[in-house]
Protein backbone atom coordinates (compact mmCIF):
# COMPACT_ATOMS: atom_id res chain seq x y z
CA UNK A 1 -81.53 217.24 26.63
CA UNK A 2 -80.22 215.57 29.97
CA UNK A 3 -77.29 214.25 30.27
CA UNK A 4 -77.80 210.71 28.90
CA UNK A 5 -75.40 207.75 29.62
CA UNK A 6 -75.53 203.96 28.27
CA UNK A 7 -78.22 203.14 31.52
CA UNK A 8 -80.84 205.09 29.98
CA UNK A 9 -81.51 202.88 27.05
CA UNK A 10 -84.61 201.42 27.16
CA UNK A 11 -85.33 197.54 27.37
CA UNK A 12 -84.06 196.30 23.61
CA UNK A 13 -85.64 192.79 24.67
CA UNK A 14 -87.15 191.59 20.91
CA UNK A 15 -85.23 194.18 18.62
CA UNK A 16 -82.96 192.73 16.43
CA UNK A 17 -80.08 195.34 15.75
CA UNK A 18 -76.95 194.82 13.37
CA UNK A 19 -74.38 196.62 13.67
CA UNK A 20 -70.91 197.19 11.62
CA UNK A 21 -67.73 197.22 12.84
CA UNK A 22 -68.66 195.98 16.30
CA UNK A 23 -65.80 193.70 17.08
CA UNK A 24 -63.68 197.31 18.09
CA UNK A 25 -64.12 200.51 18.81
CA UNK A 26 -67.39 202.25 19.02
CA UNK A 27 -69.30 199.49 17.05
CA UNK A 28 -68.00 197.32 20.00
CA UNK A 29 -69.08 199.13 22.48
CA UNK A 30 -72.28 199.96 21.12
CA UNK A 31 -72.69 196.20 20.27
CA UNK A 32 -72.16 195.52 24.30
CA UNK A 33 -74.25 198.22 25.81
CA UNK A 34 -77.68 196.87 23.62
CA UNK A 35 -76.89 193.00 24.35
CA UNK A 36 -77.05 194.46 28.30
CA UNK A 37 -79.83 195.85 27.79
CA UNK A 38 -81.53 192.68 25.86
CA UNK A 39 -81.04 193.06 22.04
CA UNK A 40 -80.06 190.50 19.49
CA UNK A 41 -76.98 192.11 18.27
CA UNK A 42 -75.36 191.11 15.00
CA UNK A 43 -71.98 191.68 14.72
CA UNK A 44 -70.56 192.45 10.91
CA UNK A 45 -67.15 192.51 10.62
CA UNK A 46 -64.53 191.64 8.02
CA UNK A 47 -62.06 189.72 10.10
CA UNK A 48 -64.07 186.20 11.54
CA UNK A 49 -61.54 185.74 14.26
CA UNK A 50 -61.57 189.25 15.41
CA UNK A 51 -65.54 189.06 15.53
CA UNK A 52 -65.31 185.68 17.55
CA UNK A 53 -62.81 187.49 20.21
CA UNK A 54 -65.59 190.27 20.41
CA UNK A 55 -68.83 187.68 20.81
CA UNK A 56 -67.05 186.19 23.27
CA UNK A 57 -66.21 189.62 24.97
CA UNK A 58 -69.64 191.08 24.78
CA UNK A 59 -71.57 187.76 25.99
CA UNK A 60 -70.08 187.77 29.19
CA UNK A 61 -72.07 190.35 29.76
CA UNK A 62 -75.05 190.30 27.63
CA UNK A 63 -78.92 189.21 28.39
CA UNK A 64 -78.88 187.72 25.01
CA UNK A 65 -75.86 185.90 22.66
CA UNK A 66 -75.18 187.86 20.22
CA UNK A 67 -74.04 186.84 16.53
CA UNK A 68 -71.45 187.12 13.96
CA UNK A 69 -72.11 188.09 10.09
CA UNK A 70 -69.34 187.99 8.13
CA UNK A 71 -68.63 191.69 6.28
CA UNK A 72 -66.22 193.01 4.01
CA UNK A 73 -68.12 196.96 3.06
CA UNK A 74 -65.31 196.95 0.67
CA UNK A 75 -66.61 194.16 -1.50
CA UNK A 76 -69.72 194.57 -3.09
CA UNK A 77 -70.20 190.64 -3.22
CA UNK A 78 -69.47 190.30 0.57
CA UNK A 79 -72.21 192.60 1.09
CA UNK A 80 -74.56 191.02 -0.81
CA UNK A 81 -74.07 187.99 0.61
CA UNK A 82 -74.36 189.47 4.35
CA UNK A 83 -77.58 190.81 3.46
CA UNK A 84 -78.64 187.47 2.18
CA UNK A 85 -77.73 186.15 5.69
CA UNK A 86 -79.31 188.56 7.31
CA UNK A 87 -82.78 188.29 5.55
CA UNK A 88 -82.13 184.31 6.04
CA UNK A 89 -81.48 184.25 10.02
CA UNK A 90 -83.57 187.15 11.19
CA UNK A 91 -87.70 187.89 11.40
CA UNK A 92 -86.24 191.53 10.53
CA UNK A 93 -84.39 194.35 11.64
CA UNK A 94 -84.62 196.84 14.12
CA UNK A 95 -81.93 198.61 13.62
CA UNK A 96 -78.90 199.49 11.70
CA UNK A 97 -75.74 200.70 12.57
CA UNK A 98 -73.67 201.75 10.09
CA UNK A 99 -70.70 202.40 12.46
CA UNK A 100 -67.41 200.36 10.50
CA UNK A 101 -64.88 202.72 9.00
CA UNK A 102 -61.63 203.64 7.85
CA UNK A 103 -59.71 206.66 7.99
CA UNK A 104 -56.97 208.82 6.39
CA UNK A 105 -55.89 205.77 4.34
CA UNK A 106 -53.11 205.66 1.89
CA UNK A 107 -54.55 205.59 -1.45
CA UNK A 108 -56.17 202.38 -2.19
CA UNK A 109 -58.83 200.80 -3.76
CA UNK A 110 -61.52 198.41 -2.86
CA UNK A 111 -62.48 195.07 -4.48
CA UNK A 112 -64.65 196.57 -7.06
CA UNK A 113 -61.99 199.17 -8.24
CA UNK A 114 -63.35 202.35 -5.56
CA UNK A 115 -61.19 204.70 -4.05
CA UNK A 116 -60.96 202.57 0.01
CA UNK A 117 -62.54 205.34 1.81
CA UNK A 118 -65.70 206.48 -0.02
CA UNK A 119 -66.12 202.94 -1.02
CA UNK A 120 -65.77 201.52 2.57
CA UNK A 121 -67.04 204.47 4.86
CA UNK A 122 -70.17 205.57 2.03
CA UNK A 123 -70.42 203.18 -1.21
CA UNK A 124 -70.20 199.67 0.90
CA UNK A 125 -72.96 201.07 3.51
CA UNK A 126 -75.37 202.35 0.93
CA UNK A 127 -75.45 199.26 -0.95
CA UNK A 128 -75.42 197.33 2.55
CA UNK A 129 -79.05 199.80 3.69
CA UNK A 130 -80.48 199.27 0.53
CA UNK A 131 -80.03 195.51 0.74
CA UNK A 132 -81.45 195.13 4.30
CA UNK A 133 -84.33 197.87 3.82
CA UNK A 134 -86.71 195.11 2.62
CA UNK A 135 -86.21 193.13 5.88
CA UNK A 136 -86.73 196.47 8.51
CA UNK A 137 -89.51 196.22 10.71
CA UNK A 138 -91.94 199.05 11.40
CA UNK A 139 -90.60 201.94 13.32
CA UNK A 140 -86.79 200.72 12.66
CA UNK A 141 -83.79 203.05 12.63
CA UNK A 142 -81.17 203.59 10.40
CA UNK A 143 -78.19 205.55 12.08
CA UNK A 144 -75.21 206.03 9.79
CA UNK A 145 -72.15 207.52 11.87
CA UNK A 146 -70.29 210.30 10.07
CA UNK A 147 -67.76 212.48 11.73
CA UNK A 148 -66.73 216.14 12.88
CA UNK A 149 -64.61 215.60 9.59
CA UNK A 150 -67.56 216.27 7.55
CA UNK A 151 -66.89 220.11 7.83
CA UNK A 152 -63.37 219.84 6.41
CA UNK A 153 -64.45 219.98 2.56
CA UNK A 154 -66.96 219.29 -0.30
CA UNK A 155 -67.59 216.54 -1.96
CA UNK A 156 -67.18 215.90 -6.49
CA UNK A 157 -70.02 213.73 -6.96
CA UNK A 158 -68.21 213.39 -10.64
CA UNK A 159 -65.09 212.43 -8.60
CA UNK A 160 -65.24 210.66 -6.04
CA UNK A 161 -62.40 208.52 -6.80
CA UNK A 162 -60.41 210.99 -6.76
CA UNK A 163 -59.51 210.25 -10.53
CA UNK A 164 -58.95 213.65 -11.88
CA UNK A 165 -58.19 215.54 -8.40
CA UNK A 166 -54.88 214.67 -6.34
CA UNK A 167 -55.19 212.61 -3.72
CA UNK A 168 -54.97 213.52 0.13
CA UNK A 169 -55.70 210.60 2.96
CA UNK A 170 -57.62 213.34 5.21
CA UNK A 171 -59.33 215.19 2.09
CA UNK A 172 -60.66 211.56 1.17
CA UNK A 173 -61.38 210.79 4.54
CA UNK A 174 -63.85 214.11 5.00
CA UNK A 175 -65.54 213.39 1.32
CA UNK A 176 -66.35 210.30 2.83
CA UNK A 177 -67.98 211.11 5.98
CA UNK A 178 -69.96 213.90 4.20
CA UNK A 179 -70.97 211.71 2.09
CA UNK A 180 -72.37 209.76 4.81
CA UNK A 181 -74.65 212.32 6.48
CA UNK A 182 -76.03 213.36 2.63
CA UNK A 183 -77.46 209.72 2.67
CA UNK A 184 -78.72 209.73 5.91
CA UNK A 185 -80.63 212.76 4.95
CA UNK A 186 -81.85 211.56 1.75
CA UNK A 187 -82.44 208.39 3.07
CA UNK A 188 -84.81 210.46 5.57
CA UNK A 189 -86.48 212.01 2.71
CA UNK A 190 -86.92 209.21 0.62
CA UNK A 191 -88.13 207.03 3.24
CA UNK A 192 -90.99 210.31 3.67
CA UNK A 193 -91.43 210.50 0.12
CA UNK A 194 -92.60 207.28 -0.14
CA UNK A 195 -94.80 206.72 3.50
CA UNK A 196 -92.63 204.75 4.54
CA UNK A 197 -92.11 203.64 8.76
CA UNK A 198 -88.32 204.24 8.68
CA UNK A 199 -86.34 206.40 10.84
CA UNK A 200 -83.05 207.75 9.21
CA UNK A 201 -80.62 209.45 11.94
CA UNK A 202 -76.77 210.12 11.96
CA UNK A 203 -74.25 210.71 14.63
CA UNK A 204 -70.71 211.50 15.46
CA UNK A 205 -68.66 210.71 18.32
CA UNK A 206 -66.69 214.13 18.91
CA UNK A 207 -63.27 212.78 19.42
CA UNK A 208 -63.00 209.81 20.79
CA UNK A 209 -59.88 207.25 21.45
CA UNK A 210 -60.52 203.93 19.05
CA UNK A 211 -58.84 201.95 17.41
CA UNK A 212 -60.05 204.07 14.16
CA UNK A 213 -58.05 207.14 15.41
CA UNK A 214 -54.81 205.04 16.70
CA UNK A 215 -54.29 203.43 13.49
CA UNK A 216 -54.47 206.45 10.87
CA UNK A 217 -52.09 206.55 8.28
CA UNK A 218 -51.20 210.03 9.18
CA UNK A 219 -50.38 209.35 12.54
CA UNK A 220 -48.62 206.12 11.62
CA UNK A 221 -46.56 207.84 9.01
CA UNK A 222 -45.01 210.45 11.52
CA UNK A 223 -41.90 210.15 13.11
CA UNK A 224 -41.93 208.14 16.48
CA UNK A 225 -40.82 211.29 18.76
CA UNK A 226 -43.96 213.26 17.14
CA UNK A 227 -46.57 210.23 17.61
CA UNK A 228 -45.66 210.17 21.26
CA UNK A 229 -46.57 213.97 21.36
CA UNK A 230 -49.59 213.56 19.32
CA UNK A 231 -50.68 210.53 21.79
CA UNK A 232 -50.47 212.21 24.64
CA UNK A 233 -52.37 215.32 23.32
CA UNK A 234 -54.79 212.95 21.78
CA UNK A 235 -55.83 211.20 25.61
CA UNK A 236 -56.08 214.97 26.92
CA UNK A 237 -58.67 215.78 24.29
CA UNK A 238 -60.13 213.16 23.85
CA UNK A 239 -63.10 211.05 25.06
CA UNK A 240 -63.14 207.37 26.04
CA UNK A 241 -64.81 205.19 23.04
CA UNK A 242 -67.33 204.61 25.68
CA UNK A 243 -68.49 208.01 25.78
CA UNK A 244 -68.12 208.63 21.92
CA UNK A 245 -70.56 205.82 21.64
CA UNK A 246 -73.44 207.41 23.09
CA UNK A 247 -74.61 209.70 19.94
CA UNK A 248 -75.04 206.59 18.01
CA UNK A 249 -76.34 204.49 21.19
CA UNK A 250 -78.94 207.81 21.70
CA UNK A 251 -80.00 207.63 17.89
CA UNK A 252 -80.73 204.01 17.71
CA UNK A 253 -82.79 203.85 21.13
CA UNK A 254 -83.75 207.19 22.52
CA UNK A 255 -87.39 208.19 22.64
CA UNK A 256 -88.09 211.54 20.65
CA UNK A 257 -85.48 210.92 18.12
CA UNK A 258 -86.99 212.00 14.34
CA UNK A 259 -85.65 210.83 10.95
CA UNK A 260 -82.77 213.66 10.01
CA UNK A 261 -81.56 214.21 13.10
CA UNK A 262 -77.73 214.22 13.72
CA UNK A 263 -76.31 213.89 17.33
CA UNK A 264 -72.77 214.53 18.83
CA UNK A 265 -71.34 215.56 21.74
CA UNK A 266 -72.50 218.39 23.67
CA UNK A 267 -69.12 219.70 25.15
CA UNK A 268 -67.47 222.80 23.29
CA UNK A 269 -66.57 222.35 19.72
CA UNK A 270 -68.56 219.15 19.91
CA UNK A 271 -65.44 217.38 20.76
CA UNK A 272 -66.73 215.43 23.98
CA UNK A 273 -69.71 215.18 26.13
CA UNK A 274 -73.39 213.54 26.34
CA UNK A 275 -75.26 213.25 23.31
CA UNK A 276 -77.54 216.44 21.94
CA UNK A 277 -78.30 217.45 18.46
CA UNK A 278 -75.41 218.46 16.55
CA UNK A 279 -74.38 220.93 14.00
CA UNK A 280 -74.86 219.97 9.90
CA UNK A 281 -72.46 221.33 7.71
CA UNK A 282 -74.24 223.57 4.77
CA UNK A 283 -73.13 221.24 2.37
CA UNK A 284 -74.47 218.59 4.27
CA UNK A 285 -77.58 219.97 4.03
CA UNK A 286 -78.05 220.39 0.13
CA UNK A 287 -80.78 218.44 -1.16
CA UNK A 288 -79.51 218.10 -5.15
CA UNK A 289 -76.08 217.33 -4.01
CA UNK A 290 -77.86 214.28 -1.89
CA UNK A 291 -80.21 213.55 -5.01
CA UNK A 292 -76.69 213.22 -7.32
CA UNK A 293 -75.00 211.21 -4.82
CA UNK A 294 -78.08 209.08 -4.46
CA UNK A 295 -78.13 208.18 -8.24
CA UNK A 296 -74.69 207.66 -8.28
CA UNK A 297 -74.26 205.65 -5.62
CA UNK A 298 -76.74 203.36 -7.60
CA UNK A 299 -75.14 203.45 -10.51
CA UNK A 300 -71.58 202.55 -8.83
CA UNK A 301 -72.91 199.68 -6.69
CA UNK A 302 -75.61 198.39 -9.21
CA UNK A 303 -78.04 198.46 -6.17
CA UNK A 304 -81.36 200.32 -7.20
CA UNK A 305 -82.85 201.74 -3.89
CA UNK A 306 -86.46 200.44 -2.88
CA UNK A 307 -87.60 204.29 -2.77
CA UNK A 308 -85.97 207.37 -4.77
């Protein structure tokens, strides 16, 4: 794989991509590299003045104004009217980005009573797919961003509210983002399964300086001498969000991607670099683990998937 950059995408004139998160970060930049390059880009984000800084940001520089859609992945209702918007103001999607996050959160819970992370980073993102799959054209792509995080532990599909285990930020935060590649992966087989023209990829952005990173609890919580340190070690290891956007820029445009691949960086440890196929966990790749968090992701959000 050659080292690919954000001026290799191809023309995204006529593809219709939304994208969560976008008004920081990686969604951001993702969100400003396809309106360059000619995409309708809809922005979903939580915050409507933070998403009206972004447009604002992104069509100075775009071939084609991109859009707002109001977001909250950690309120089932909020996502189900986004979707409704979505099906309303679009001919259908192109792509989805399921970029928006949080991470290493004190314990919290969403709107509809689920522990913040696995309902925000997995639950809220699930229930947003299955909503928009009905309006994905041909040939579209799913990419769901997950995280180098994904190695740290397992995941209790009977817990994953954390309800009978104790509670860590970071152990929640990893749960999470393996959760995320398990969908992508089922997604990828369900979509097969049924003969069905969808394209389910994941990617990571190594380590990469966002606003995600910056304002984790477990940074936050640590006493100001030690941030500094942290900080500084952080920008030495670290990538720009630029860079750590091209996995999920590659996924979404790239010629020769398949449905369950995973990209990351190609540098050591995966930590920075151009995008090339990355490495899955083992318990990433277990198919009845996926099939359990499938069904109970349905039963959770009350969302039945179009395919199972």
């Amino acid at each position: 794989m050659t080292r690919w950059t954000a001026a290799d995408i191809p023309d995204q004139t006529g593809r219709t991509v939304l994208i969560t998160g976008a008004n920081s970060g990686l969604g951001h930049r993702s969100a400003r590299a396809l309106a360059e390059r000619g995409a309708r880009v809809l922005i979903a984000c939580r915050n409507a003045e933070k998403g009206r800084a972004a447009l604002t940001e992104i069509a100075r520089t775009a071939t084609a104004q991109p859009e707002l859609v109001e977001l909250d992945l950690a309120d089932l209702a909020s996502i189900r009217k986004a979707a409704e918007q979505v099906r309303e103001r679009t001919g259908g999607l192109d792509a989805l980005m399921n970029n928006a996050g949080v991470m290493a959160t004190p314990r919290r819970s969403t709107q509809d009573g689920f522990e913040l992370q696995i309902g925000t980073n997995h639950l809220g993102h699930a229930a947003l797919t299955w909503l928009l799959l009905p309006t994905m054209r041909p040939g579209a792509r799913v990419v769901t961003v997950s995280s180098l995080a994904h190695h740290g532990g397992g995941l209790d599909v009977d817990d994953l509210h954390f309800t009978r285990r104790r509670y860590h930020p970071v152990r929640a935060y990893s749960q999470s983002k393996l959760a995320n590649l398990l969908f992508a992966l089922e997604l990828d087989r369900a979509a097969k399964r049924a003969d069905h023209d969808l394209i389910s990829v994941a990617a990571h952005p190594g380590m990469a300086t966002t606003e995600l990173t910056r304002n984790s609890s477990q940074l936050r919580s640590m006493p100001t001498p030690v941030t500094g340190v942290v900080s500084i070690a952080t920008r030495l290891v670290t990538q720009p969000a630029e860079q750590g956007a091209l996995p999920q820029l590659f996924a979404a445009t790239a010629r020769g991607v398949r449905g369950g691949d995973y990209f990351g960086p190609s540098g050591v440890g995966e930590v920075r670099g151009h995008p090339t196929r990355a490495r899955l966990s083992k318990a990433a790749q277990d198919p009845r683990t996926a099939q359990l968090l499938w069904q109970v992701t349905a039963e959770h959000t009350g969302i039945a998937p179009p395919w199972s």
